[in-house]
Amino acid sequence: MRRHLSRAKGFGHRRWVAEVEAAVRAWQGQFTASDPPVVRLSGTPAFVARTGSGLMRDMLTACLGTLGLVAGLFWLAYRKWSPLIWLVSLLVLILLATVAAGSLILGPLNAVSLGFAAILLGLAADYGLILYQEHICHPLRPVARLRRETAPSILWAAGTTAGAFFWVGRSSLPGLTQLGMLVGIGILMAAGVMLAVFLPVLTRRAGAPAEDGTGRSVWLPPRMMRPVTLWSVTWLVAACAVAVLLFRQPAWDYSTRNLGPRVNPPQAALDEIQSEIGGFEDALWLMLSGDDERQVAARLAHSANLLDDAVGRGVLTGYQLPTALWPHPDFQNANRRLARQLTESYPPARQAALDAGFAPSALRLTDEMVAAWRDFVGTDKVARPSRPGALW
C-alpha cells in the first residue's frame, strides 16, 4: 500500500484508485472462505475519482442529450436538413469557442462547470430558431434588414441572460462560479455567431418550408394557435402551480448531501466510520470569533448557557464546546507561578522515578507536559496548545 501511496502524485486519482482496487481484489482472492474480508476506500483520492468521473459522464450525457433534443425538435418543426446541419455545426463551434475562452480566462475547468454546455446549447438554439422563423416568414428580405429587425431582441435577451449568469459567477462555490462565467460568455458568443454567420447562411442555402398562407409553419394545428387556446393553457398551468404550492410548501435542504452522486461508495465508507466513532449524525457547527482570547472565552461561556437551555427544551440532543481547551488569560496568569515551581522541581523527581525502575518511555507523557509548562512560563503572552498531541 505504501508503494501505491508514494506513486499517487505521479498518477491521476482515477488511475491510482483503480490500481489500489485491483490490488485489493487480488488480495481478497487469496482467501478461500466464502466471505472474504471487506475493504472499502475513502478519502480525497477515492472521492475525486468517483465524483469526478460521475460528473463528467453526467455532464457529457446532458450535453449530447440537449443537442439531440434541439436537433429533433428543429426537424419536427421544419423538416429541412440544410439549416439543421448548419445549426448543429454552429452550436458545436460556439461550445468549443466558449471552452477555449473559459480556459484562457478561468484556468483549469472543473467537472461541475461542464454543466454549462447543456444550458448554453438550449439558449443558443433559441437564437437560431428566431432567425430561421423570421427568414421563412419573410424569405425575400435581405440580410441587413433581417439583422436590423431581429438583432435588438436577440442582443437584449442575450445581455440580460448573460448578466444573470455572471451574477451566478460571484458564487462562493468554484464550480458555480465557473458555470456562471462560462454560460455568460457562451451566450454573448452565441448571439454574435448566430447574427453574423447563421443569418447569412439561411438566406443563401435554406429554403422556406410549407406554409399555410399566414407566414407560419404548419407543424402545429391552427386551432392550437388561437389566442383563446393559448390563454386557456396559460391559466390552466398557473392554476395547477398555485394548487401544488397550496397543497405542499417547498422545503429547502441546506446540507451538502445532495451535491454528491447518488451511489457513492467512498461516502458510504466514511459514513460507516463516523457512525462507529459516534457524534457525527446531523451535527451542526458553531463558529465563534472575537478580538482576543478573553472575548472568545466569554462568548464560549454565553454559548454554553444558550445550548444548555436548548438541550433542556429538547431542541438539541447534546453539544460539545472546546471550553476546556480554550486559553483563559486570567487563569494562565494565576497559574504561571505554580507552573514555574513545578518545572524547576521536575528534574530531581524524574531522576528519582528512573532510580526506582521506571523506563524513560514511561515518563514520555510527563516530559511533554513539563516541556509545555516550561514554554508557558518563559513568555508573558497567552499560551495556546501547540505540542504535537494538541495539534492532533
Coordinates of C-alpha atoms in Angstrom, one line a residue:
M1 CA 0.0 0.0 0.0
R2 CA 2.9 2.4 0.7
R3 CA 4.2 1.8 -2.8
H4 CA 0.8 2.9 -4.2
L5 CA 0.8 5.9 -1.9
S6 CA 4.2 7.0 -3.0
R7 CA 3.2 6.9 -6.6
A8 CA -0.1 8.7 -6.1
K9 CA 1.4 12.1 -7.1
G10 CA 2.6 10.7 -10.4
F11 CA -0.8 9.3 -11.5
G12 CA -4.3 10.7 -11.8
H13 CA -6.7 9.9 -9.0
R14 CA -8.7 7.6 -11.1
R15 CA -5.8 5.5 -12.2
W16 CA -4.4 5.4 -8.7
V17 CA -7.7 4.3 -7.2
A18 CA -8.1 1.7 -9.9
E19 CA -4.6 0.3 -9.0
V20 CA -5.5 0.1 -5.4
E21 CA -8.8 -1.6 -6.1
A22 CA -7.0 -4.1 -8.3
A23 CA -4.5 -4.8 -5.5
V24 CA -7.3 -5.3 -3.0
R25 CA -9.2 -7.7 -5.3
A26 CA -6.0 -9.7 -5.8
W27 CA -5.5 -9.8 -2.0
Q28 CA -9.1 -10.9 -1.4
G29 CA -8.7 -13.6 -4.0
Q30 CA -6.2 -15.3 -1.7
F31 CA -8.9 -16.2 0.8
T32 CA -10.7 -19.5 0.3
A33 CA -13.6 -18.6 2.7
S34 CA -16.9 -17.8 1.2
D35 CA -16.9 -14.4 3.0
P36 CA -13.6 -12.7 2.2
P37 CA -12.6 -9.5 4.2
V38 CA -14.5 -6.4 3.1
V39 CA -12.2 -3.5 2.2
R40 CA -13.7 0.0 1.4
L41 CA -11.9 3.1 0.1
S42 CA -12.5 6.6 1.3
G43 CA -10.5 9.8 1.4
T44 CA -9.7 12.5 -1.1
P45 CA -8.5 10.3 -4.0
A46 CA -11.5 8.0 -3.8
F47 CA -13.9 10.9 -3.6
V48 CA -12.3 12.7 -6.5
A49 CA -12.2 9.6 -8.7
R50 CA -15.8 8.6 -8.0
T51 CA -17.3 12.1 -8.1
G52 CA -15.2 13.4 -10.9
S53 CA -15.8 10.6 -13.3
G54 CA -19.5 10.5 -12.4
L55 CA -19.9 14.3 -13.1
M56 CA -18.0 14.1 -16.4
R57 CA -20.3 11.3 -17.5
D58 CA -23.4 13.1 -16.4
M59 CA -22.4 16.4 -18.0
L60 CA -21.5 14.8 -21.3
T61 CA -24.8 12.9 -21.3
A62 CA -26.7 16.1 -20.6
C63 CA -24.8 17.9 -23.4
L64 CA -25.4 15.2 -26.0
G65 CA -29.0 14.8 -24.9
T66 CA -29.6 18.6 -25.3
L67 CA -28.0 18.7 -28.7
G68 CA -30.1 15.7 -29.8
L69 CA -33.3 17.3 -28.4
V70 CA -32.6 20.6 -30.2
A71 CA -32.0 18.8 -33.5
G72 CA -35.0 16.6 -33.1
L73 CA -37.4 19.5 -32.4
F74 CA -36.0 21.5 -35.3
W75 CA -36.5 18.6 -37.7
L76 CA -40.0 18.0 -36.3
A77 CA -40.9 21.6 -36.9
Y78 CA -39.2 22.4 -40.2
R79 CA -38.1 19.2 -41.9
K80 CA -35.1 20.8 -43.5
W81 CA -31.6 19.2 -43.5
S82 CA -29.5 22.2 -44.6
P83 CA -30.4 24.6 -41.8
L84 CA -30.4 21.8 -39.3
I85 CA -26.8 20.8 -40.2
W86 CA -25.7 24.4 -40.0
L87 CA -27.5 25.0 -36.7
V88 CA -25.9 21.9 -35.1
S89 CA -22.4 22.8 -36.5
L90 CA -22.6 26.4 -35.2
L91 CA -23.7 25.1 -31.8
V92 CA -20.7 22.8 -31.5
L93 CA -18.5 25.7 -32.7
I94 CA -19.9 28.0 -30.0
L95 CA -19.4 25.3 -27.4
L96 CA -15.8 24.8 -28.3
A97 CA -15.1 28.5 -28.5
T98 CA -16.6 29.0 -25.1
V99 CA -14.5 26.3 -23.6
A100 CA -11.4 27.8 -25.1
A101 CA -12.2 31.3 -23.8
G102 CA -13.1 29.9 -20.4
S103 CA -9.9 28.0 -20.1
L104 CA -8.0 31.2 -21.1
I105 CA -9.8 33.3 -18.5
L106 CA -10.5 30.9 -15.7
G107 CA -7.7 28.4 -16.0
P108 CA -8.5 24.7 -15.4
L109 CA -12.2 23.9 -15.6
N110 CA -13.8 21.6 -13.1
A111 CA -16.4 18.9 -13.8
V112 CA -19.3 20.9 -12.3
S113 CA -18.8 23.8 -14.7
L114 CA -19.3 21.4 -17.7
G115 CA -23.0 21.7 -16.9
F116 CA -22.8 25.0 -18.8
A117 CA -22.8 23.1 -22.1
A118 CA -26.4 21.9 -21.8
I119 CA -27.6 25.3 -20.8
L120 CA -25.7 27.1 -23.5
L121 CA -26.9 24.7 -26.3
G122 CA -30.5 25.3 -25.3
L123 CA -30.2 29.1 -25.2
A124 CA -28.0 29.4 -28.4
A125 CA -30.5 27.2 -30.3
D126 CA -33.3 29.7 -29.4
Y127 CA -31.5 32.5 -31.2
G128 CA -31.1 30.3 -34.3
L129 CA -34.7 29.4 -34.2
I130 CA -35.8 33.0 -34.0
L131 CA -33.7 33.9 -37.0
Y132 CA -34.9 30.9 -39.1
Q133 CA -38.5 31.6 -38.3
E134 CA -38.1 35.2 -39.4
H135 CA -36.5 34.0 -42.6
I136 CA -39.2 31.6 -43.5
C137 CA -41.9 34.2 -42.8
H138 CA -40.1 36.8 -45.0
P139 CA -37.9 34.8 -47.3
L140 CA -37.2 37.7 -49.7
R141 CA -35.9 40.2 -47.2
P142 CA -32.2 41.0 -47.4
V143 CA -29.8 40.0 -44.6
A144 CA -29.3 43.6 -43.5
R145 CA -33.0 44.2 -42.9
L146 CA -33.5 40.8 -41.1
R147 CA -30.5 41.6 -38.9
R148 CA -31.7 45.1 -38.1
E149 CA -35.2 43.7 -37.1
T150 CA -34.0 40.8 -35.0
A151 CA -30.7 42.0 -33.6
P152 CA -32.2 44.2 -30.8
S153 CA -34.4 41.5 -29.3
I154 CA -31.6 38.8 -29.5
L155 CA -28.9 41.1 -28.1
W156 CA -31.1 42.4 -25.3
A157 CA -32.1 38.8 -24.4
A158 CA -28.5 37.7 -24.6
G159 CA -27.3 40.6 -22.5
T160 CA -29.9 40.2 -19.7
T161 CA -29.5 36.4 -19.6
A162 CA -25.7 36.6 -19.6
G163 CA -25.8 39.3 -16.8
A164 CA -27.9 36.9 -14.7
F165 CA -25.3 34.1 -15.1
F166 CA -22.4 36.5 -14.5
W167 CA -24.0 37.2 -11.1
V168 CA -24.1 33.4 -10.5
G169 CA -20.4 33.6 -11.2
R170 CA -20.0 35.6 -8.0
S171 CA -20.8 32.4 -6.0
S172 CA -18.5 31.2 -3.3
L173 CA -18.5 27.7 -4.8
P174 CA -15.8 27.4 -7.5
G175 CA -18.0 25.1 -9.6
L176 CA -20.9 27.5 -9.8
T177 CA -18.5 30.4 -10.4
Q178 CA -17.1 28.7 -13.5
L179 CA -20.6 27.6 -14.6
G180 CA -22.0 31.1 -14.4
M181 CA -19.0 32.7 -16.2
L182 CA -19.0 30.0 -19.0
V183 CA -22.7 30.4 -19.7
G184 CA -22.4 34.2 -19.7
I185 CA -19.5 34.1 -22.1
G186 CA -21.2 31.5 -24.3
I187 CA -24.5 33.4 -24.6
L188 CA -22.8 36.5 -25.8
M189 CA -20.8 34.4 -28.3
A190 CA -23.9 32.6 -29.5
A191 CA -25.8 35.8 -30.1
G192 CA -22.9 37.2 -32.2
V193 CA -22.3 34.0 -34.1
M194 CA -26.0 33.4 -35.0
L195 CA -26.4 37.0 -36.2
A196 CA -23.1 37.1 -38.1
V197 CA -22.9 33.6 -39.6
F198 CA -26.2 31.7 -39.3
L199 CA -28.4 34.5 -40.7
P200 CA -26.4 34.9 -44.0
V201 CA -26.3 31.1 -44.4
L202 CA -30.1 31.0 -44.1
T203 CA -30.7 33.5 -46.9
R204 CA -28.4 31.6 -49.3
R205 CA -29.0 27.9 -48.6
A206 CA -32.2 27.3 -46.6
G207 CA -35.5 27.1 -48.4
A208 CA -38.8 28.0 -46.8
P209 CA -41.0 25.2 -45.6
A210 CA -44.6 24.7 -46.5
E211 CA -46.8 27.4 -45.1
D212 CA -50.5 27.9 -44.6
G213 CA -50.5 31.3 -46.2
T214 CA -50.1 33.3 -43.0
G215 CA -46.3 33.1 -42.6
R216 CA -46.5 30.4 -40.0
S217 CA -45.1 26.9 -40.4
V218 CA -47.9 24.3 -40.3
W219 CA -46.4 21.8 -37.8
L220 CA -48.9 23.0 -35.2
P221 CA -52.7 22.8 -35.9
P222 CA -54.2 26.2 -36.5
R223 CA -56.7 25.8 -33.6
M224 CA -53.7 25.4 -31.2
M225 CA -52.5 28.9 -32.2
R226 CA -55.8 30.7 -31.3
P227 CA -55.5 33.3 -28.5
V228 CA -58.3 31.6 -26.6
T229 CA -56.5 28.3 -26.6
L230 CA -53.2 29.9 -25.6
W231 CA -54.7 31.9 -22.7
S232 CA -56.6 28.8 -21.6
V233 CA -53.4 26.7 -21.4
T234 CA -51.6 29.5 -19.6
W235 CA -54.3 29.9 -16.9
L236 CA -54.5 26.1 -16.5
V237 CA -50.8 25.9 -15.9
A238 CA -50.9 28.8 -13.4
A239 CA -53.8 27.2 -11.5
C240 CA -52.0 23.9 -11.3
A241 CA -48.9 25.6 -10.0
V242 CA -50.9 27.5 -7.3
A243 CA -52.7 24.4 -6.3
V244 CA -49.4 22.5 -5.8
L245 CA -47.9 25.3 -3.8
L246 CA -51.0 25.5 -1.6
F247 CA -51.0 21.7 -1.0
R248 CA -47.3 21.4 -0.3
Q249 CA -44.9 24.2 0.5
P250 CA -41.4 23.8 -0.9
A251 CA -38.8 22.7 1.6
W252 CA -35.1 23.7 1.5
D253 CA -32.3 21.4 2.2
Y254 CA -29.2 23.4 3.2
S255 CA -26.9 20.3 3.6
T256 CA -24.3 19.2 1.1
R257 CA -25.7 15.7 0.8
N258 CA -27.4 16.3 -2.5
L259 CA -24.3 17.7 -4.1
G260 CA -22.7 14.3 -4.3
P261 CA -23.6 11.3 -6.5
R262 CA -26.5 9.0 -5.6
V263 CA -24.2 5.9 -5.4
N264 CA -21.0 6.9 -3.6
P265 CA -19.0 4.1 -2.0
P266 CA -16.4 6.4 -0.5
Q267 CA -19.1 8.4 1.2
A268 CA -20.7 5.2 2.5
A269 CA -17.3 4.1 3.9
L270 CA -16.9 7.5 5.6
D271 CA -20.4 7.4 7.0
E272 CA -19.8 3.9 8.5
I273 CA -16.6 5.1 10.1
Q274 CA -18.3 8.2 11.6
S275 CA -21.2 6.0 12.8
E276 CA -18.8 3.7 14.6
I277 CA -17.0 6.6 16.1
G278 CA -20.2 8.4 17.0
G279 CA -21.2 12.0 17.4
F280 CA -21.4 12.9 13.7
E281 CA -25.1 12.3 12.9
D282 CA -26.9 15.6 12.0
A283 CA -24.2 17.7 13.6
L284 CA -24.2 21.5 13.4
W285 CA -21.1 23.6 13.5
L286 CA -21.0 26.7 15.7
M287 CA -18.4 29.3 14.7
L288 CA -17.3 31.9 17.2
S289 CA -14.9 34.8 16.7
G290 CA -13.5 37.6 18.8
D291 CA -10.9 40.3 19.1
D292 CA -8.9 38.4 21.7
E293 CA -8.9 35.3 23.8
R294 CA -10.9 36.9 26.6
Q295 CA -13.8 37.8 24.2
V296 CA -13.9 34.4 22.7
A297 CA -13.9 32.8 26.1
A298 CA -16.8 35.0 27.2
R299 CA -18.7 34.0 24.1
L300 CA -18.0 30.4 24.7
A301 CA -19.5 30.7 28.2
H302 CA -22.5 32.5 26.8
S303 CA -23.0 29.9 24.1
A304 CA -22.8 27.2 26.7
N305 CA -25.7 28.7 28.6
L306 CA -27.8 29.0 25.4
L307 CA -27.0 25.5 24.4
D308 CA -27.8 24.1 27.8
D309 CA -31.2 25.8 27.5
A310 CA -31.7 24.3 24.0
V311 CA -30.9 20.8 25.4
G312 CA -33.3 21.3 28.3
R313 CA -36.1 22.2 25.9
G314 CA -35.4 19.2 23.6
V315 CA -34.2 21.3 20.7
L316 CA -30.7 19.7 20.8
T317 CA -29.7 16.2 22.0
G318 CA -26.3 17.5 23.1
Y319 CA -23.3 19.6 22.3
Q320 CA -19.5 19.9 22.6
L321 CA -17.6 23.1 23.1
P322 CA -13.8 23.5 23.4
T323 CA -14.1 25.4 26.6
A324 CA -11.6 23.2 28.4
L325 CA -9.0 23.7 25.6
W326 CA -9.5 27.4 25.0
P327 CA -6.9 29.6 26.8
H328 CA -8.1 31.9 29.6
P329 CA -5.5 34.8 30.1
D330 CA -6.6 35.4 33.7
F331 CA -6.3 31.7 34.6
Q332 CA -2.9 31.5 32.9
N333 CA -1.5 34.5 34.8
A334 CA -2.6 32.9 38.1
N335 CA -1.1 29.5 37.2
R336 CA 2.2 30.8 35.8
R337 CA 3.9 31.0 39.2
L338 CA 2.9 27.4 40.1
A339 CA 4.0 26.1 36.7
R340 CA 7.4 27.6 37.2
Q341 CA 7.8 25.8 40.6
L342 CA 6.7 22.5 39.1
T343 CA 9.2 22.8 36.1
E344 CA 12.1 23.7 38.5
S345 CA 11.3 20.7 40.8
Y346 CA 10.8 18.2 38.0
P347 CA 14.4 17.1 37.2
P348 CA 15.1 15.6 40.6
A349 CA 11.6 14.0 40.6
R350 CA 12.3 12.5 37.2
Q351 CA 15.7 11.1 38.3
A352 CA 14.0 9.6 41.4
A353 CA 11.5 7.8 39.1
L354 CA 14.3 6.4 37.0
D355 CA 16.2 5.2 40.0
A356 CA 13.0 3.5 41.2
G357 CA 13.0 1.4 38.0
F358 CA 10.7 3.3 35.6
A359 CA 11.8 3.2 32.0
P360 CA 12.4 6.5 30.1
S361 CA 9.5 5.7 27.8
A362 CA 7.1 5.5 30.8
L363 CA 7.9 9.2 31.5
R364 CA 7.4 10.4 28.0
L365 CA 4.0 11.9 28.6
T366 CA 5.2 13.7 31.7
D367 CA 8.2 15.0 29.9
E368 CA 6.0 16.5 27.2
M369 CA 3.7 18.1 29.8
V370 CA 6.5 19.7 31.7
A371 CA 8.1 20.9 28.5
A372 CA 4.8 22.6 27.6
W373 CA 4.8 24.2 31.1
R374 CA 8.4 25.4 30.5
D375 CA 7.5 27.1 27.3
F376 CA 4.5 28.6 29.1
V377 CA 6.4 30.2 31.9
G378 CA 9.1 31.5 29.5
T379 CA 6.8 34.1 28.0
D380 CA 4.2 36.6 29.1
K381 CA 2.0 36.0 26.1
V382 CA -1.2 34.0 26.1
A383 CA -0.3 30.4 25.6
R384 CA -2.2 28.1 23.3
P385 CA -1.9 24.4 22.9
S386 CA 1.0 23.9 20.4
R387 CA 2.5 20.5 21.2
P388 CA 2.1 17.6 18.7
G389 CA -0.6 16.0 20.8
A390 CA -2.7 19.1 21.0
L391 CA -2.3 19.8 17.3
W392 CA -3.6 16.3 16.5

